[in-house]
Amino acid sequence: MSREDELESMRPHGPLGLIPMPSIAEIGDKVNKYLVDWRAERNIDNMDHYSKKNYKDDNYIIDVTCPRFGSGEGKAVINESVRGLDLYLLTDVMNHDLKYKICGYENRYSPDDHYADLKRVIAAAGGKAKRITVILPFLYESRQHRRSARESLDCAMALKELTDYGVDNIITFDAHDPRVQNAIPLKGFETIRPTYQFLKGICRNVKDLQIDNDHMMIISPDEGAMDRAIYMANVLGVDVGMFYKRRDYSKVVDGRNPIVAHEFLGSSVEGKDVIIVDDMISSGESMIDVARQLKKRKANRVFAVSTFGLFTNGMKLFDEAVEEGIIYKVVTTNLVHQSEELLSRDYYISCDMSKYIALLIDTLNHDSSISSLLDPYERINKLLKKYREGTY
């Protein structure tokens, strides 16, 4: 049975409601449009009267505002009924482009501010929604996922807090450490890797790739990224290599032990295109250092691929790395805020995730399995076949 046939035969969990926060408004609008278009064409004759009601709509976005008082305190206001809805809340906690005023001064939103507004909206719903699913593309505080000293476990606390607020499911992308879901073992938690979207973006923009073991290799920049590197290498049928970070544990700089060197484990990269795959690019120093090490080993083109492009120090380092020939392309998703500075770079490839998010929401709203969406193996094989045939 095809996905469409399955959805047409299943009753939705409840009428659909979307609440994309201002931090993710652009993706929210695209997701809404996909859902409107798909449902307008869907045959719902087999659904009962209750399911048909409001199933086909020209807008699923709920009107929500989060105003601020002059003191900087905030609140959430839901301007229409959410009673009985299957609600999906989306927010980008890393969007630093939004601002609010506090005592006359302008203040940029921090991840804590975005998270606080998310909780306010859930609280404003007042338990009237039938089910609440939170989609956090970048999992809040995911870098603080384990305790190595006398310190807080922020990610685990946030997950527990959201479920205590009444959230039934949490969906995120490429969590820094998926084991944080152990904090909420009785609630739904999915972490999704955008491997298919990465490969689609690269194949669309680079037409002379030879995707085989003799001409390509996948590189993990550290031991923590090995799982995603191994998966990509396996579906492509190529080798995998890994760097591990040697740190100076006698010092602490910016809250962490500084990296002394990157050591390489793996076969020769000479003459091969290499894809460095990681969950995030923060300042970019580690990614560029790994790329430099690969070029010293006579790698051909280096692709820096990451789910989240934070670029906390701007684009200067990457501009210089591209100019020196160290990096060929930088590939990230649009799951976090993308600056105009980033989008203007001709070496940058952006992978749009809005259709994928819409597919997940549409499927979950029908209480249907998302297993096929979580494993993109078949879609990747179809993509590679078209690419090798020159039809993609």
CSV table of C-alpha atoms in Angstrom, one decimal:
chain,number,residue,atom,x,y,z
A,1,MET,CA,0.0,0.0,0.0
A,2,SER,CA,1.4,3.4,-1.0
A,3,ARG,CA,1.7,6.2,1.6
A,4,GLU,CA,-1.2,8.1,0.1
A,5,ASP,CA,-3.5,5.1,0.1
A,6,GLU,CA,-2.6,4.4,3.7
A,7,LEU,CA,-3.4,8.0,4.8
A,8,GLU,CA,-6.6,8.1,2.9
A,9,SER,CA,-7.8,5.0,4.7
A,10,MET,CA,-6.8,6.2,8.2
A,11,ARG,CA,-8.7,8.6,10.5
A,12,PRO,CA,-6.6,11.6,11.7
A,13,HIS,CA,-5.8,11.8,15.4
A,14,GLY,CA,-7.6,15.1,15.4
A,15,PRO,CA,-8.0,18.3,13.4
A,16,LEU,CA,-4.5,19.6,12.5
A,17,GLY,CA,-3.1,22.8,14.0
A,18,LEU,CA,0.4,24.3,13.3
A,19,ILE,CA,2.1,26.9,15.5
A,20,PRO,CA,5.4,27.9,13.9
A,21,MET,CA,7.1,30.4,16.3
A,22,PRO,CA,8.4,33.7,14.7
A,23,SER,CA,11.9,32.2,14.8
A,24,ILE,CA,10.9,29.6,12.2
A,25,ALA,CA,8.2,31.4,10.3
A,26,GLU,CA,9.6,30.9,6.8
A,27,ILE,CA,9.8,27.1,7.2
A,28,GLY,CA,6.4,27.2,8.9
A,29,ASP,CA,4.8,28.9,5.9
A,30,LYS,CA,6.3,26.3,3.5
A,31,VAL,CA,5.2,23.4,5.7
A,32,ASN,CA,1.6,24.9,5.8
A,33,LYS,CA,1.5,25.3,2.0
A,34,TYR,CA,2.6,21.7,1.4
A,35,LEU,CA,-0.1,20.4,3.8
A,36,VAL,CA,-2.8,22.6,2.2
A,37,ASP,CA,-1.9,21.4,-1.3
A,38,TRP,CA,-1.6,17.7,-0.4
A,39,ARG,CA,-4.9,17.6,1.5
A,40,ALA,CA,-6.7,19.6,-1.2
A,41,GLU,CA,-6.0,16.7,-3.7
A,42,ARG,CA,-6.5,13.8,-1.3
A,43,ASN,CA,-9.6,11.6,-1.5
A,44,ILE,CA,-11.3,11.6,1.9
A,45,ASP,CA,-14.6,9.9,0.9
A,46,ASN,CA,-13.8,6.9,3.2
A,47,MET,CA,-13.4,9.2,6.3
A,48,ASP,CA,-16.2,9.7,8.7
A,49,HIS,CA,-18.0,13.1,9.2
A,50,TYR,CA,-15.8,14.1,12.2
A,51,SER,CA,-12.6,13.4,10.3
A,52,LYS,CA,-13.7,15.3,7.2
A,53,LYS,CA,-14.5,18.4,9.3
A,54,ASN,CA,-11.7,21.0,8.8
A,55,TYR,CA,-9.5,18.3,7.1
A,56,LYS,CA,-9.2,20.3,4.0
A,57,ASP,CA,-8.4,23.9,4.9
A,58,ASP,CA,-6.6,26.9,3.3
A,59,ASN,CA,-4.5,27.5,6.4
A,60,TYR,CA,-3.5,25.3,9.4
A,61,ILE,CA,-1.5,27.9,11.2
A,62,ILE,CA,-2.9,29.0,14.5
A,63,ASP,CA,-2.7,32.8,15.3
A,64,VAL,CA,-0.3,33.1,18.3
A,65,THR,CA,1.6,36.2,19.6
A,66,CYS,CA,4.3,36.5,22.2
A,67,PRO,CA,4.3,40.1,23.3
A,68,ARG,CA,6.9,41.6,25.7
A,69,PHE,CA,6.3,44.1,28.5
A,70,GLY,CA,8.7,47.0,28.8
A,71,SER,CA,10.5,45.2,31.6
A,72,GLY,CA,11.4,42.4,29.1
A,73,GLU,CA,8.9,40.0,30.7
A,74,GLY,CA,6.8,38.1,28.2
A,75,LYS,CA,3.6,36.2,27.7
A,76,ALA,CA,1.9,34.1,25.0
A,77,VAL,CA,-1.6,34.7,23.6
A,78,ILE,CA,-3.4,32.2,21.4
A,79,ASN,CA,-6.0,34.2,19.4
A,80,GLU,CA,-8.2,31.2,18.3
A,81,SER,CA,-9.5,28.0,19.7
A,82,VAL,CA,-7.1,25.0,19.9
A,83,ARG,CA,-9.7,22.7,21.7
A,84,GLY,CA,-9.4,19.2,20.4
A,85,LEU,CA,-6.6,19.9,17.9
A,86,ASP,CA,-3.6,17.8,17.1
A,87,LEU,CA,-1.0,20.6,17.6
A,88,TYR,CA,2.5,20.8,16.2
A,89,LEU,CA,4.7,23.5,17.6
A,90,LEU,CA,7.9,24.5,15.7
A,91,THR,CA,10.7,26.7,16.9
A,92,ASP,CA,14.3,27.5,16.0
A,93,VAL,CA,16.1,28.1,19.3
A,94,MET,CA,19.2,29.3,17.5
A,95,ASN,CA,17.7,32.2,15.6
A,96,HIS,CA,19.6,35.2,17.0
A,97,ASP,CA,18.1,37.6,14.4
A,98,LEU,CA,15.0,38.4,16.4
A,99,LYS,CA,15.0,41.2,18.9
A,100,TYR,CA,12.9,42.7,21.7
A,101,LYS,CA,13.1,45.7,23.9
A,102,ILE,CA,13.9,45.7,27.6
A,103,CYS,CA,13.8,49.0,29.5
A,104,GLY,CA,14.3,50.9,26.2
A,105,TYR,CA,17.3,48.8,25.1
A,106,GLU,CA,17.2,46.3,22.2
A,107,ASN,CA,18.0,42.8,23.1
A,108,ARG,CA,18.6,39.8,20.8
A,109,TYR,CA,16.8,36.5,21.4
A,110,SER,CA,18.9,33.8,23.0
A,111,PRO,CA,18.1,30.1,23.0
A,112,ASP,CA,16.7,30.6,26.5
A,113,ASP,CA,14.3,33.2,25.3
A,114,HIS,CA,13.0,31.0,22.5
A,115,TYR,CA,12.6,28.1,24.8
A,116,ALA,CA,10.7,30.3,27.3
A,117,ASP,CA,8.3,31.5,24.6
A,118,LEU,CA,7.7,27.8,23.5
A,119,LYS,CA,6.7,27.0,27.1
A,120,ARG,CA,4.5,30.0,27.3
A,121,VAL,CA,2.5,28.9,24.2
A,122,ILE,CA,2.1,25.4,25.6
A,123,ALA,CA,0.9,26.9,28.8
A,124,ALA,CA,-1.5,29.2,27.0
A,125,ALA,CA,-3.1,26.1,25.3
A,126,GLY,CA,-4.2,25.2,28.8
A,127,GLY,CA,-4.4,21.5,28.2
A,128,LYS,CA,-7.2,21.9,25.7
A,129,ALA,CA,-5.4,20.4,22.7
A,130,LYS,CA,-5.9,16.7,22.0
A,131,ARG,CA,-2.2,16.1,21.5
A,132,ILE,CA,0.9,18.3,21.4
A,133,THR,CA,4.0,17.5,19.4
A,134,VAL,CA,7.0,19.9,19.6
A,135,ILE,CA,9.4,20.0,16.7
A,136,LEU,CA,12.8,21.4,17.8
A,137,PRO,CA,15.1,21.1,14.7
A,138,PHE,CA,18.1,22.1,16.9
A,139,LEU,CA,17.5,20.3,20.3
A,140,TYR,CA,17.6,23.0,23.0
A,141,GLU,CA,20.8,22.7,25.1
A,142,SER,CA,21.8,19.5,23.2
A,143,ARG,CA,25.5,20.3,23.6
A,144,GLN,CA,25.0,20.1,27.4
A,145,HIS,CA,23.9,16.5,27.2
A,146,ARG,CA,26.0,14.8,29.8
A,147,ARG,CA,27.7,15.5,33.1
A,148,SER,CA,31.5,15.5,33.3
A,149,ALA,CA,31.9,17.7,36.4
A,150,ARG,CA,29.7,19.4,38.9
A,151,GLU,CA,27.5,20.9,36.3
A,152,SER,CA,23.9,21.1,35.1
A,153,LEU,CA,22.2,18.6,32.7
A,154,ASP,CA,20.3,21.2,30.8
A,155,CYS,CA,19.0,19.1,27.8
A,156,ALA,CA,17.6,16.3,30.1
A,157,MET,CA,15.9,18.9,32.3
A,158,ALA,CA,14.4,20.7,29.3
A,159,LEU,CA,13.0,17.4,27.9
A,160,LYS,CA,11.5,16.5,31.3
A,161,GLU,CA,10.0,19.9,31.7
A,162,LEU,CA,8.3,19.8,28.2
A,163,THR,CA,6.7,16.5,28.9
A,164,ASP,CA,5.6,17.7,32.4
A,165,TYR,CA,3.9,20.6,30.5
A,166,GLY,CA,1.9,18.0,28.5
A,167,VAL,CA,4.0,17.5,25.4
A,168,ASP,CA,3.4,14.0,24.0
A,169,ASN,CA,6.1,13.8,21.3
A,170,ILE,CA,9.4,15.6,20.6
A,171,ILE,CA,11.0,15.6,17.2
A,172,THR,CA,14.4,16.9,16.5
A,173,PHE,CA,17.1,16.5,13.9
A,174,ASP,CA,20.6,15.0,14.4
A,175,ALA,CA,20.6,15.3,18.2
A,176,HIS,CA,24.2,15.8,19.5
A,177,ASP,CA,23.7,12.7,21.6
A,178,PRO,CA,20.5,10.7,21.0
A,179,ARG,CA,20.8,9.1,24.5
A,180,VAL,CA,19.3,12.2,26.0
A,181,GLN,CA,15.9,10.6,25.2
A,182,ASN,CA,16.6,8.4,28.3
A,183,ALA,CA,15.4,11.3,30.3
A,184,ILE,CA,11.8,10.8,29.0
A,185,PRO,CA,11.6,7.0,28.4
A,186,LEU,CA,7.7,7.0,28.3
A,187,LYS,CA,7.3,9.8,25.8
A,188,GLY,CA,7.9,9.9,22.1
A,189,PHE,CA,11.3,11.2,20.9
A,190,GLU,CA,12.6,11.0,17.4
A,191,THR,CA,16.0,12.3,16.1
A,192,ILE,CA,16.2,12.4,12.4
A,193,ARG,CA,19.3,12.7,10.1
A,194,PRO,CA,19.0,14.6,6.9
A,195,THR,CA,21.4,12.3,4.9
A,196,TYR,CA,19.1,12.2,1.9
A,197,GLN,CA,18.7,16.0,1.7
A,198,PHE,CA,22.5,16.4,2.0
A,199,LEU,CA,23.1,14.1,-1.0
A,200,LYS,CA,20.3,15.6,-3.0
A,201,GLY,CA,21.8,19.1,-2.5
A,202,ILE,CA,25.3,18.0,-3.4
A,203,CYS,CA,24.1,16.0,-6.5
A,204,ARG,CA,22.0,19.0,-7.7
A,205,ASN,CA,24.9,21.4,-7.5
A,206,VAL,CA,27.9,19.2,-8.4
A,207,LYS,CA,27.6,17.3,-11.6
A,208,ASP,CA,31.0,15.6,-11.9
A,209,LEU,CA,31.1,13.4,-8.8
A,210,GLN,CA,32.2,9.8,-9.1
A,211,ILE,CA,30.4,8.1,-6.2
A,212,ASP,CA,32.4,4.9,-5.7
A,213,ASN,CA,35.1,3.5,-3.4
A,214,ASP,CA,37.9,4.6,-5.7
A,215,HIS,CA,36.9,8.3,-5.9
A,216,MET,CA,35.1,9.2,-2.7
A,217,MET,CA,35.4,8.8,1.1
A,218,ILE,CA,33.3,9.9,4.1
A,219,ILE,CA,35.1,11.5,7.0
A,220,SER,CA,34.0,11.8,10.6
A,221,PRO,CA,35.7,14.8,12.2
A,222,ASP,CA,35.6,13.2,15.7
A,223,GLU,CA,34.6,10.0,17.4
A,224,GLY,CA,31.1,11.4,18.2
A,225,ALA,CA,30.2,11.7,14.6
A,226,MET,CA,31.1,8.2,13.5
A,227,ASP,CA,27.5,6.8,13.5
A,228,ARG,CA,26.3,9.3,10.9
A,229,ALA,CA,29.5,9.0,8.8
A,230,ILE,CA,29.3,5.2,8.8
A,231,TYR,CA,25.6,5.3,7.7
A,232,MET,CA,26.4,7.7,4.8
A,233,ALA,CA,29.4,5.6,3.8
A,234,ASN,CA,27.4,2.4,3.8
A,235,VAL,CA,24.6,3.8,1.6
A,236,LEU,CA,27.1,5.2,-0.8
A,237,GLY,CA,29.3,2.1,-0.8
A,238,VAL,CA,32.5,4.0,0.0
A,239,ASP,CA,35.1,3.9,2.8
A,240,VAL,CA,35.0,5.9,6.0
A,241,GLY,CA,37.8,7.6,8.0
A,242,MET,CA,37.9,9.3,11.3
A,243,PHE,CA,39.8,12.0,13.1
A,244,TYR,CA,40.0,12.1,16.9
A,245,LYS,CA,40.8,15.2,18.9
A,246,ARG,CA,43.8,15.4,21.1
A,247,ARG,CA,43.0,17.9,23.8
A,248,ASP,CA,45.0,19.7,26.5
A,249,TYR,CA,43.3,18.7,29.7
A,250,SER,CA,45.4,21.0,31.8
A,251,LYS,CA,43.6,24.1,30.4
A,252,VAL,CA,40.1,25.3,30.0
A,253,VAL,CA,39.3,27.9,27.2
A,254,ASP,CA,35.8,29.1,26.7
A,255,GLY,CA,34.4,26.3,28.9
A,256,ARG,CA,36.3,23.5,27.2
A,257,ASN,CA,39.7,21.9,26.9
A,258,PRO,CA,41.5,23.2,23.8
A,259,ILE,CA,42.2,20.9,20.9
A,260,VAL,CA,45.9,20.3,20.4
A,261,ALA,CA,45.7,18.3,17.2
A,262,HIS,CA,43.5,16.2,15.0
A,263,GLU,CA,44.8,12.6,14.4
A,264,PHE,CA,43.6,10.6,11.4
A,265,LEU,CA,42.5,6.9,11.3
A,266,GLY,CA,41.6,5.4,8.0
A,267,SER,CA,42.8,4.5,4.5
A,268,SER,CA,44.4,6.8,2.0
A,269,VAL,CA,42.4,9.9,0.8
A,270,GLU,CA,44.8,10.7,-2.0
A,271,GLY,CA,43.0,11.9,-5.1
A,272,LYS,CA,39.5,11.3,-3.6
A,273,ASP,CA,36.6,13.7,-3.0
A,274,VAL,CA,35.9,13.6,0.7
A,275,ILE,CA,32.7,14.5,2.6
A,276,ILE,CA,33.3,15.6,6.2
A,277,VAL,CA,29.9,15.1,7.9
A,278,ASP,CA,29.0,16.4,11.4
A,279,ASP,CA,25.9,17.5,13.3
A,280,MET,CA,26.9,21.2,13.6
A,281,ILE,CA,29.4,23.8,12.4
A,282,SER,CA,29.8,26.3,15.3
A,283,SER,CA,32.8,28.6,14.8
A,284,GLY,CA,34.1,26.3,12.0
A,285,GLU,CA,37.7,26.0,13.3
A,286,SER,CA,37.5,22.2,13.8
A,287,MET,CA,35.9,21.6,10.5
A,288,ILE,CA,38.5,23.7,8.7
A,289,ASP,CA,41.4,22.1,10.6
A,290,VAL,CA,40.2,18.7,9.6
A,291,ALA,CA,39.8,19.8,5.9
A,292,ARG,CA,43.4,21.2,6.1
A,293,GLN,CA,44.7,17.9,7.4
A,294,LEU,CA,42.9,16.1,4.5
A,295,LYS,CA,44.4,18.4,1.9
A,296,LYS,CA,47.8,17.7,3.4
A,297,ARG,CA,47.1,14.0,2.7
A,298,LYS,CA,46.4,15.0,-1.0
A,299,ALA,CA,42.6,14.7,-0.9
A,300,ASN,CA,40.9,16.1,-4.0
A,301,ARG,CA,37.8,18.2,-3.2
A,302,VAL,CA,36.6,18.6,0.4
A,303,PHE,CA,32.9,19.0,1.2
A,304,ALA,CA,32.0,20.4,4.7
A,305,VAL,CA,28.6,18.9,5.5
A,306,SER,CA,26.6,19.7,8.6
A,307,THR,CA,23.0,19.6,9.7
A,308,PHE,CA,23.3,22.9,11.5
A,309,GLY,CA,25.3,25.8,10.2
A,310,LEU,CA,25.7,28.2,13.2
A,311,PHE,CA,28.8,30.1,12.0
A,312,THR,CA,29.2,31.8,15.3
A,313,ASN,CA,32.3,33.7,14.2
A,314,GLY,CA,30.9,34.7,10.8
A,315,MET,CA,32.0,33.6,7.3
A,316,LYS,CA,35.6,35.0,7.2
A,317,LEU,CA,37.3,31.7,8.1
A,318,PHE,CA,35.3,29.8,5.4
A,319,ASP,CA,35.9,32.5,2.9
A,320,GLU,CA,39.7,32.1,3.4
A,321,ALA,CA,39.5,28.3,3.4
A,322,VAL,CA,37.7,28.3,0.1
A,323,GLU,CA,40.1,30.9,-1.4
A,324,GLU,CA,43.0,28.7,-0.3
A,325,GLY,CA,41.4,25.6,-1.9
A,326,ILE,CA,41.0,23.8,1.5
A,327,ILE,CA,37.2,23.6,1.2
A,328,TYR,CA,35.3,23.2,-2.0
A,329,LYS,CA,31.6,23.4,-0.8
A,330,VAL,CA,29.8,24.0,2.5
A,331,VAL,CA,26.5,22.2,2.9
A,332,THR,CA,24.0,22.7,5.7
A,333,THR,CA,20.2,22.6,6.1
A,334,ASN,CA,17.8,25.5,6.7
A,335,LEU,CA,16.8,24.1,10.0
A,336,VAL,CA,18.5,27.0,11.8
A,337,HIS,CA,18.5,30.7,10.9
A,338,GLN,CA,20.5,31.4,7.8
A,339,SER,CA,22.1,34.9,7.5
A,340,GLU,CA,22.2,36.9,4.3
A,341,GLU,CA,26.0,36.7,4.6
A,342,LEU,CA,25.8,32.9,4.4
A,343,LEU,CA,23.3,32.7,1.6
A,344,SER,CA,25.3,35.1,-0.6
A,345,ARG,CA,28.3,32.7,-0.7
A,346,ASP,CA,28.6,30.9,-4.0
A,347,TYR,CA,30.3,27.9,-2.3
A,348,TYR,CA,27.3,27.4,0.0
A,349,ILE,CA,24.6,24.7,-0.6
A,350,SER,CA,21.4,25.0,1.4
A,351,CYS,CA,19.2,21.9,1.9
A,352,ASP,CA,15.5,22.8,2.4
A,353,MET,CA,13.9,20.6,5.0
A,354,SER,CA,10.4,22.1,4.9
A,355,LYS,CA,8.9,19.3,2.7
A,356,TYR,CA,10.4,16.6,5.0
A,357,ILE,CA,8.9,18.3,8.1
A,358,ALA,CA,5.5,18.5,6.3
A,359,LEU,CA,5.7,14.8,5.5
A,360,LEU,CA,6.4,13.9,9.1
A,361,ILE,CA,3.5,16.1,10.4
A,362,ASP,CA,1.0,14.8,7.8
A,363,THR,CA,1.9,11.2,8.6
A,364,LEU,CA,1.9,11.6,12.4
A,365,ASN,CA,-1.5,13.4,12.2
A,366,HIS,CA,-2.9,10.2,10.8
A,367,ASP,CA,-1.2,8.1,13.5
A,368,SER,CA,0.6,6.3,10.7
A,369,SER,CA,4.2,4.9,11.0
A,370,ILE,CA,7.0,7.2,10.1
A,371,SER,CA,9.6,4.4,9.9
A,372,SER,CA,9.9,4.7,6.1
A,373,LEU,CA,10.6,8.4,6.4
A,374,LEU,CA,13.2,7.9,9.1
A,375,ASP,CA,15.3,5.5,6.9
A,376,PRO,CA,16.0,7.1,3.5
A,377,TYR,CA,17.9,4.2,2.1
A,378,GLU,CA,15.6,3.5,-0.8
A,379,ARG,CA,15.2,7.2,-1.7
A,380,ILE,CA,19.0,7.6,-1.7
A,381,ASN,CA,19.4,4.6,-4.0
A,382,LYS,CA,16.9,6.1,-6.5
A,383,LEU,CA,18.7,9.4,-6.3
A,384,LEU,CA,22.1,7.8,-7.0
A,385,LYS,CA,20.7,5.8,-9.9
A,386,LYS,CA,19.3,9.0,-11.5
A,387,TYR,CA,22.6,10.8,-10.9
A,388,ARG,CA,24.7,8.1,-12.4
A,389,GLU,CA,22.4,8.0,-15.4
A,390,GLY,CA,22.6,11.8,-15.8
A,391,THR,CA,18.9,12.3,-15.4
A,392,TYR,CA,19.0,14.1,-12.1
